[in-house]
mmCIF file of C-alpha atoms in Angstrom:
data_model
loop_
_atom_site.group_PDB
_atom_site.id
_atom_site.type_symbol
_atom_site.label_atom_id
_atom_site.label_comp_id
_atom_site.label_asym_id
_atom_site.label_seq_id
_atom_site.Cartn_x
_atom_site.Cartn_y
_atom_site.Cartn_z
ATOM 1 C CA MET A 1 65.685 -75.641 12.750
ATOM 2 C CA PRO A 2 63.851 -73.430 11.560
ATOM 3 C CA SER A 3 61.817 -70.977 13.695
ATOM 4 C CA ALA A 4 57.584 -71.490 14.190
ATOM 5 C CA PRO A 5 55.779 -69.631 11.781
ATOM 6 C CA HIS A 6 53.718 -67.051 12.941
ATOM 7 C CA PRO A 7 49.708 -66.805 12.902
ATOM 8 C CA GLN A 8 48.190 -66.162 9.930
ATOM 9 C CA GLN A 9 48.875 -62.168 8.670
ATOM 10 C CA PRO A 10 47.528 -60.626 5.733
ATOM 11 C CA TYR A 11 51.110 -59.469 3.696
ATOM 12 C CA ARG A 12 51.593 -56.684 3.359
ATOM 13 C CA PRO A 13 54.154 -54.804 0.881
ATOM 14 C CA SER A 14 57.056 -52.938 2.738
ATOM 15 C CA ARG A 15 58.608 -49.329 1.832
ATOM 16 C CA LEU A 16 61.736 -51.284 1.092
ATOM 17 C CA LEU A 17 60.252 -52.715 -2.100
ATOM 18 C CA ARG A 18 59.203 -49.333 -3.313
ATOM 19 C CA SER A 19 62.228 -48.077 -3.461
ATOM 20 C CA PHE A 20 63.684 -51.224 -4.789
ATOM 21 C CA GLU A 21 60.977 -50.169 -7.286
ATOM 22 C CA ARG A 22 62.694 -46.823 -8.662
ATOM 23 C CA TYR A 23 65.636 -48.443 -8.090
ATOM 24 C CA LEU A 24 65.130 -50.634 -10.212
ATOM 25 C CA ARG A 25 63.454 -48.617 -12.749
ATOM 26 C CA ALA A 26 66.481 -45.406 -12.751
ATOM 27 C CA GLY A 27 68.164 -49.151 -14.042
ATOM 28 C CA ASN A 28 66.367 -48.476 -17.119
ATOM 29 C CA ARG A 29 64.830 -51.915 -17.002
ATOM 30 C CA SER A 30 62.033 -53.047 -18.883
ATOM 31 C CA VAL A 31 58.241 -52.876 -17.377
ATOM 32 C CA ARG A 32 57.959 -56.882 -17.753
ATOM 33 C CA THR A 33 61.452 -57.145 -16.019
ATOM 34 C CA VAL A 34 60.399 -54.391 -12.684
ATOM 35 C CA GLY A 35 57.115 -56.940 -12.615
ATOM 36 C CA ASN A 36 58.666 -59.985 -12.215
ATOM 37 C CA TYR A 37 61.375 -58.868 -9.768
ATOM 38 C CA LEU A 38 58.879 -56.791 -8.184
ATOM 39 C CA GLU A 39 56.507 -60.518 -7.338
ATOM 40 C CA SER A 40 59.379 -62.368 -6.521
ATOM 41 C CA ALA A 41 60.414 -59.886 -3.806
ATOM 42 C CA ARG A 42 56.459 -59.703 -2.636
ATOM 43 C CA GLN A 43 57.137 -63.573 -2.648
ATOM 44 C CA ALA A 44 59.783 -63.388 -0.187
ATOM 45 C CA GLU A 45 58.451 -60.707 1.946
ATOM 46 C CA ALA A 46 54.924 -62.655 2.119
ATOM 47 C CA PHE A 47 56.788 -65.863 3.266
ATOM 48 C CA LEU A 48 60.123 -63.630 5.799
ATOM 49 C CA GLN A 49 56.565 -61.644 7.169
ATOM 50 C CA GLN A 50 54.948 -64.632 8.533
ATOM 51 C CA ARG A 51 57.895 -65.813 10.529
ATOM 52 C CA GLY A 52 58.117 -61.803 11.609
ATOM 53 C CA VAL A 53 61.433 -61.173 9.513
ATOM 54 C CA ARG A 54 61.554 -58.106 7.667
ATOM 55 C CA LEU A 55 63.093 -58.385 4.223
ATOM 56 C CA GLU A 56 66.772 -56.772 5.719
ATOM 57 C CA GLU A 57 66.649 -58.305 8.366
ATOM 58 C CA ALA A 58 66.961 -61.990 6.741
ATOM 59 C CA THR A 59 68.668 -64.496 7.385
ATOM 60 C CA ARG A 60 71.212 -66.594 4.985
ATOM 61 C CA ALA A 61 68.596 -69.308 6.989
ATOM 62 C CA ASP A 62 65.692 -68.139 6.161
ATOM 63 C CA LEU A 63 66.272 -67.076 2.271
ATOM 64 C CA GLU A 64 66.945 -70.932 1.917
ATOM 65 C CA ASP A 65 64.056 -71.620 4.906
ATOM 66 C CA PHE A 66 62.088 -69.883 1.360
ATOM 67 C CA LEU A 67 63.593 -71.205 -1.463
ATOM 68 C CA ALA A 68 62.892 -75.114 -0.063
ATOM 69 C CA ASP A 69 59.564 -74.200 0.141
ATOM 70 C CA LEU A 70 59.722 -73.469 -3.085
ATOM 71 C CA LEU A 71 61.432 -76.207 -4.445
ATOM 72 C CA ALA A 72 58.573 -78.374 -2.480
ATOM 73 C CA ARG A 73 56.004 -76.480 -4.024
ATOM 74 C CA ARG A 74 57.048 -75.184 -7.399
ATOM 75 C CA ALA A 75 59.581 -75.916 -10.077
ATOM 76 C CA ALA A 76 63.363 -76.045 -9.724
ATOM 77 C CA ALA A 77 63.496 -72.824 -12.574
ATOM 78 C CA THR A 78 60.965 -70.855 -10.272
ATOM 79 C CA ALA A 79 63.033 -71.300 -7.321
ATOM 80 C CA ALA A 80 66.158 -70.408 -9.665
ATOM 81 C CA THR A 81 64.523 -67.023 -11.338
ATOM 82 C CA ARG A 82 63.677 -65.351 -7.189
ATOM 83 C CA TYR A 83 67.345 -66.961 -6.777
ATOM 84 C CA LYS A 84 68.445 -64.419 -8.595
ATOM 85 C CA VAL A 85 65.799 -62.034 -8.137
ATOM 86 C CA LEU A 86 66.723 -61.685 -4.374
ATOM 87 C CA ARG A 87 70.509 -61.673 -4.823
ATOM 88 C CA VAL A 88 70.113 -57.967 -6.435
ATOM 89 C CA LEU A 89 67.807 -57.222 -4.080
ATOM 90 C CA TYR A 90 70.593 -57.157 -1.234
ATOM 91 C CA LYS A 91 73.758 -56.539 -3.449
ATOM 92 C CA TRP A 92 71.181 -53.386 -3.516
ATOM 93 C CA LEU A 93 70.799 -53.248 0.304
ATOM 94 C CA GLU A 94 74.576 -54.067 0.210
ATOM 95 C CA GLU A 95 75.560 -50.818 -1.300
ATOM 96 C CA ASP A 96 72.797 -48.649 -0.187
ATOM 97 C CA GLU A 97 72.514 -49.224 2.855
ATOM 98 C CA ASP A 98 75.797 -50.871 3.944
ATOM 99 C CA LEU A 99 73.767 -53.596 5.026
ATOM 100 C CA PRO A 100 75.675 -57.853 5.514
ATOM 101 C CA ASN A 101 73.958 -59.755 2.499
ATOM 102 C CA PRO A 102 72.263 -62.938 3.253
ATOM 103 C CA MET A 103 73.072 -64.143 0.157
ATOM 104 C CA ALA A 104 77.207 -63.841 -0.096
ATOM 105 C CA LYS A 105 78.097 -67.436 -0.015
ATOM 106 C CA MET A 106 74.228 -68.883 -1.072
ATOM 107 C CA LYS A 107 74.689 -71.195 -4.288
ATOM 108 C CA PRO A 108 71.540 -70.865 -6.302
ATOM 109 C CA PRO A 109 69.121 -74.022 -6.689
ATOM 110 C CA ILE A 110 70.117 -76.625 -9.337
ATOM 111 C CA VAL A 111 68.123 -76.671 -12.403
ATOM 112 C CA PRO A 112 67.678 -80.064 -14.616
ATOM 113 C CA GLU A 113 68.193 -79.100 -18.145
ATOM 114 C CA GLN A 114 64.727 -80.190 -19.625
ATOM 115 C CA PRO A 115 65.075 -79.247 -23.799
ATOM 116 C CA VAL A 116 62.908 -77.547 -25.365
ATOM 117 C CA PRO A 117 61.821 -80.024 -27.586
ATOM 118 C CA VAL A 118 61.816 -78.906 -31.558
ATOM 119 C CA ILE A 119 58.781 -78.907 -33.938
ATOM 120 C CA PRO A 120 58.970 -81.212 -36.820
ATOM 121 C CA ALA A 121 59.425 -80.267 -39.702
ATOM 122 C CA ASP A 122 56.017 -82.248 -40.982
ATOM 123 C CA GLY A 123 54.031 -80.557 -38.441
ATOM 124 C CA LEU A 124 55.377 -76.827 -39.172
ATOM 125 C CA ARG A 125 53.703 -77.974 -42.949
ATOM 126 C CA ARG A 126 50.396 -78.459 -41.245
ATOM 127 C CA LEU A 127 50.465 -75.822 -38.801
ATOM 128 C CA LEU A 128 50.339 -73.852 -42.209
ATOM 129 C CA LYS A 129 47.677 -75.639 -43.536
ATOM 130 C CA ALA A 130 46.138 -74.962 -40.772
ATOM 131 C CA CYS A 131 46.098 -71.298 -41.340
ATOM 132 C CA ALA A 132 44.982 -71.008 -45.318
ATOM 133 C CA GLY A 133 42.871 -68.507 -45.865
ATOM 134 C CA LYS A 134 41.933 -65.346 -47.653
ATOM 135 C CA GLY A 135 40.871 -63.904 -44.014
ATOM 136 C CA CYS A 136 42.645 -61.325 -41.540
ATOM 137 C CA GLU A 137 42.541 -64.292 -39.168
ATOM 138 C CA ALA A 138 44.200 -66.682 -41.283
ATOM 139 C CA ARG A 139 46.612 -64.770 -42.697
ATOM 140 C CA ARG A 140 47.951 -62.852 -39.374
ATOM 141 C CA ASP A 141 48.835 -66.620 -37.772
ATOM 142 C CA THR A 142 49.779 -67.103 -40.722
ATOM 143 C CA ALA A 143 52.214 -64.569 -41.103
ATOM 144 C CA LEU A 144 53.443 -64.139 -37.277
ATOM 145 C CA LEU A 145 54.074 -67.952 -37.517
ATOM 146 C CA MET A 146 56.557 -67.452 -40.512
ATOM 147 C CA LEU A 147 57.884 -64.915 -37.802
ATOM 148 C CA LEU A 148 58.328 -66.648 -35.363
ATOM 149 C CA LEU A 149 60.166 -69.573 -37.452
ATOM 150 C CA ASP A 150 62.555 -67.380 -39.492
ATOM 151 C CA THR A 151 63.649 -65.521 -36.695
ATOM 152 C CA GLY A 152 63.293 -67.451 -33.636
ATOM 153 C CA ALA A 153 61.776 -63.685 -31.585
ATOM 154 C CA ARG A 154 60.811 -63.701 -28.450
ATOM 155 C CA ARG A 155 57.162 -63.101 -27.343
ATOM 156 C CA ASP A 156 57.091 -60.091 -26.485
ATOM 157 C CA GLU A 157 59.616 -58.500 -28.675
ATOM 158 C CA LEU A 158 57.408 -59.832 -31.063
ATOM 159 C CA MET A 159 53.955 -59.030 -30.448
ATOM 160 C CA SER A 160 54.797 -55.646 -28.786
ATOM 161 C CA ARG A 161 55.675 -53.914 -32.273
ATOM 162 C CA THR A 162 53.963 -51.681 -33.855
ATOM 163 C CA LEU A 163 53.404 -50.447 -38.249
ATOM 164 C CA THR A 164 56.751 -48.105 -38.028
ATOM 165 C CA ASP A 165 58.940 -51.497 -37.228
ATOM 166 C CA LEU A 166 58.542 -53.788 -39.631
ATOM 167 C CA ASP A 167 59.983 -52.540 -43.232
ATOM 168 C CA LEU A 168 59.528 -55.007 -45.688
ATOM 169 C CA ASP A 169 62.178 -52.805 -48.745
ATOM 170 C CA LEU A 170 64.806 -54.234 -46.670
ATOM 171 C CA ASP A 171 62.682 -57.535 -45.375
ATOM 172 C CA VAL A 172 63.605 -56.677 -40.943
ATOM 173 C CA LEU A 173 61.389 -56.415 -38.161
ATOM 174 C CA LEU A 174 62.899 -53.977 -35.922
ATOM 175 C CA VAL A 175 62.475 -55.051 -31.929
ATOM 176 C CA LEU A 176 63.529 -54.366 -28.513
ATOM 177 C CA GLY A 177 64.580 -58.088 -26.876
ATOM 178 C CA LYS A 178 66.216 -58.249 -23.651
ATOM 179 C CA GLY A 179 68.399 -55.664 -21.492
ATOM 180 C CA ARG A 180 66.271 -53.021 -23.731
ATOM 181 C CA ARG A 181 68.231 -53.766 -26.092
ATOM 182 C CA GLU A 182 68.019 -52.462 -30.246
ATOM 183 C CA ARG A 183 68.532 -54.914 -32.798
ATOM 184 C CA ALA A 184 66.410 -55.826 -36.702
ATOM 185 C CA LEU A 185 65.506 -59.271 -37.929
ATOM 186 C CA PRO A 186 66.045 -60.517 -41.406
ATOM 187 C CA PHE A 187 63.872 -62.765 -42.561
ATOM 188 C CA GLY A 188 63.831 -64.620 -45.827
ATOM 189 C CA HIS A 189 61.003 -63.538 -49.098
ATOM 190 C CA LYS A 190 58.195 -66.547 -48.226
ATOM 191 C CA THR A 191 57.447 -64.481 -44.893
ATOM 192 C CA ALA A 192 57.964 -61.698 -46.336
ATOM 193 C CA LEU A 193 55.574 -62.112 -48.839
ATOM 194 C CA ALA A 194 53.214 -63.434 -45.600
ATOM 195 C CA LEU A 195 53.295 -60.473 -44.064
ATOM 196 C CA ASP A 196 52.496 -58.451 -47.086
ATOM 197 C CA ARG A 197 49.464 -60.310 -47.183
ATOM 198 C CA TYR A 198 48.431 -59.956 -44.368
ATOM 199 C CA LEU A 199 48.761 -56.273 -44.404
ATOM 200 C CA ARG A 200 46.330 -55.776 -47.299
ATOM 201 C CA VAL A 201 43.788 -57.527 -44.891
ATOM 202 C CA ARG A 202 44.789 -55.643 -42.267
ATOM 203 C CA ASP A 203 43.912 -52.213 -44.123
ATOM 204 C CA ARG A 204 40.462 -53.900 -43.845
ATOM 205 C CA HIS A 205 40.503 -53.951 -40.298
ATOM 206 C CA LYS A 206 38.189 -52.417 -37.849
ATOM 207 C CA ASP A 207 40.405 -51.095 -36.203
ATOM 208 C CA VAL A 208 43.598 -50.431 -39.807
ATOM 209 C CA HIS A 209 44.085 -46.802 -37.071
ATOM 210 C CA LEU A 210 45.828 -48.218 -34.633
ATOM 211 C CA PRO A 211 49.613 -48.623 -34.173
ATOM 212 C CA TRP A 212 49.851 -52.070 -33.228
ATOM 213 C CA LEU A 213 51.526 -54.762 -36.276
ATOM 214 C CA TRP A 214 48.896 -57.372 -35.298
ATOM 215 C CA LEU A 215 45.727 -56.943 -34.534
ATOM 216 C CA GLY A 216 42.547 -58.933 -33.190
ATOM 217 C CA LEU A 217 39.124 -59.317 -32.652
ATOM 218 C CA ARG A 218 39.235 -56.769 -30.470
ATOM 219 C CA GLY A 219 41.890 -54.252 -31.278
ATOM 220 C CA ARG A 220 45.594 -55.658 -30.772
ATOM 221 C CA LEU A 221 46.450 -58.439 -30.114
ATOM 222 C CA THR A 222 48.336 -59.301 -26.836
ATOM 223 C CA ALA A 223 51.020 -61.776 -26.023
ATOM 224 C CA TRP A 224 48.904 -63.911 -24.407
ATOM 225 C CA GLY A 225 46.727 -63.607 -27.515
ATOM 226 C CA LEU A 226 49.597 -65.372 -29.398
ATOM 227 C CA VAL A 227 49.845 -68.152 -27.034
ATOM 228 C CA GLN A 228 46.352 -68.645 -26.877
ATOM 229 C CA MET A 229 46.078 -68.907 -30.756
ATOM 230 C CA LEU A 230 49.271 -71.430 -30.825
ATOM 231 C CA HIS A 231 47.534 -73.870 -28.315
ATOM 232 C CA ARG A 232 44.280 -73.423 -30.735
ATOM 233 C CA ARG A 233 46.699 -73.844 -34.040
ATOM 234 C CA GLY A 234 48.271 -76.646 -32.396
ATOM 235 C CA ARG A 235 45.302 -78.859 -31.776
ATOM 236 C CA GLN A 236 44.326 -78.406 -35.659
ATOM 237 C CA ALA A 237 48.067 -79.143 -36.852
ATOM 238 C CA GLY A 238 48.991 -81.823 -34.483
ATOM 239 C CA LEU A 239 50.742 -80.224 -31.757
ATOM 240 C CA PRO A 240 49.283 -80.110 -28.610
ATOM 241 C CA GLY A 241 50.825 -77.571 -26.317
ATOM 242 C CA LEU A 242 52.609 -75.234 -28.419
ATOM 243 C CA HIS A 243 54.165 -72.493 -27.359
ATOM 244 C CA PRO A 244 56.103 -70.057 -28.504
ATOM 245 C CA HIS A 245 59.384 -70.255 -27.145
ATOM 246 C CA GLN A 246 59.597 -73.660 -29.113
ATOM 247 C CA PHE A 247 60.011 -71.648 -32.094
ATOM 248 C CA ARG A 248 63.099 -69.451 -30.812
ATOM 249 C CA HIS A 249 64.965 -73.309 -30.128
ATOM 250 C CA THR A 250 63.454 -74.428 -33.838
ATOM 251 C CA PHE A 251 65.066 -71.506 -34.824
ATOM 252 C CA ALA A 252 68.089 -72.241 -33.496
ATOM 253 C CA HIS A 253 68.624 -75.454 -34.433
ATOM 254 C CA GLN A 254 67.899 -75.361 -38.325
ATOM 255 C CA TRP A 255 70.266 -72.593 -37.645
ATOM 256 C CA MET A 256 73.275 -74.714 -36.510
ATOM 257 C CA ALA A 257 72.242 -77.932 -38.247
ATOM 258 C CA GLU A 258 72.769 -76.015 -41.611
ATOM 259 C CA GLY A 259 75.913 -74.704 -40.967
ATOM 260 C CA GLY A 260 75.136 -71.496 -40.048
ATOM 261 C CA ALA A 261 77.946 -69.385 -37.603
ATOM 262 C CA GLU A 262 76.921 -69.472 -33.982
ATOM 263 C CA VAL A 263 78.872 -65.673 -33.547
ATOM 264 C CA ASP A 264 75.638 -64.723 -36.169
ATOM 265 C CA LEU A 265 72.813 -67.076 -34.494
ATOM 266 C CA MET A 266 74.253 -64.787 -31.198
ATOM 267 C CA ARG A 267 73.653 -61.338 -33.053
ATOM 268 C CA LEU A 268 70.615 -62.424 -34.276
ATOM 269 C CA ALA A 269 68.897 -64.285 -31.087
ATOM 270 C CA GLY A 270 69.901 -61.394 -28.888
ATOM 271 C CA TRP A 271 72.356 -63.625 -26.880
ATOM 272 C CA ARG A 272 75.876 -62.310 -25.579
ATOM 273 C CA SER A 273 76.482 -65.574 -23.770
ATOM 274 C CA ARG A 274 77.863 -68.291 -26.557
ATOM 275 C CA ALA A 275 76.179 -70.638 -23.258
ATOM 276 C CA MET A 276 72.914 -70.352 -25.248
ATOM 277 C CA VAL A 277 73.351 -71.625 -27.905
ATOM 278 C CA ALA A 278 74.400 -74.527 -26.859
ATOM 279 C CA ARG A 279 71.077 -74.467 -24.482
ATOM 280 C CA TYR A 280 68.712 -73.200 -27.179
ATOM 281 C CA GLY A 281 70.895 -76.867 -29.616
ATOM 282 C CA ALA A 282 70.524 -78.962 -27.261
ATOM 283 C CA SER A 283 66.930 -80.126 -27.469
ATOM 284 C CA ALA A 284 68.185 -81.456 -31.379
ATOM 285 C CA ALA A 285 71.448 -82.105 -30.953
ATOM 286 C CA ASP A 286 72.050 -85.623 -30.522
ATOM 287 C CA THR A 287 70.623 -85.644 -34.090
ATOM 288 C CA ARG A 288 72.279 -82.647 -35.893
ATOM 289 C CA ALA A 289 75.801 -85.179 -34.468
ATOM 290 C CA ARG A 290 74.203 -88.060 -36.545
ATOM 291 C CA GLU A 291 73.607 -85.555 -39.526
ATOM 292 C CA ALA A 292 77.570 -84.462 -39.049
ATOM 293 C CA HIS A 293 78.828 -88.032 -38.435
ATOM 294 C CA ARG A 294 77.445 -89.168 -41.921
ATOM 295 C CA ARG A 295 78.630 -86.471 -43.939
ATOM 296 C CA LEU A 296 82.022 -86.987 -42.304
ATOM 297 C CA SER A 297 82.375 -90.499 -41.467
ATOM 298 C CA PRO A 298 86.143 -91.745 -41.852
ATOM 299 C CA GLY A 299 85.630 -94.922 -42.266
ATOM 300 C CA ASP A 300 82.693 -93.668 -44.953
ATOM 301 C CA ARG A 301 86.746 -91.739 -46.547
ATOM 302 C CA LEU A 302 88.831 -95.135 -46.183
#
């Protein structure tokens, strides 16, 4: 039986979490990763504090109750993320303080597979039509859509770029991905043309002096600004709920549908595991299988 919760009290972050933050930063993790890890650790600590339990004293039962509480209120993917962070936290405590690791034999929450739908070709054409125009916003949005589709770049990879990261001679965009791994994303001629058109109107922007590649009404266009733009353009194109990661899945699907090599896709997407290839191609795998059968049908070869 879980222990009875203590009376509600304000959450106070512990010294331990400040030490955990220093450990994460010393591992050269990105600012975003450090922030996400700390948010997960704070949620666990706040839950445990209500039970009168410190993070370093938590048992397996305490942590299982925390994850069960999350699963009752949030998506399974959220609980799985918290589980991953707690594994890192308690592994660090085990190595740094010789404390018993309550996560040692715990299993991660099962996350039901929910394939992300790819964007159909007619939907992509409607999106580009919605962005038609010669103004800065129209040309910027067109260039962003083309880059998302043509490179499969992650949202934060794309929106943290400066002008110096773009090479229109080699037609590549230099990005810093997960694990702070740098890679060059090639793009095609139509994307290069869209970028060139955007850069010409960018030169007349009131904030042209800023180093950031993407500019909005009030200076730099942020990752959240990209999300808002896609929501707006998606509604205009009849694609409600459009979000950046759909372009990454669409890129992977189209690459595999055209017979692109998995090893090349892994390198372009910044993946180290072939499991990611299967995951990102899952939503349209049946479509690709049917198209492959039409080309390779044993019966039609008789």
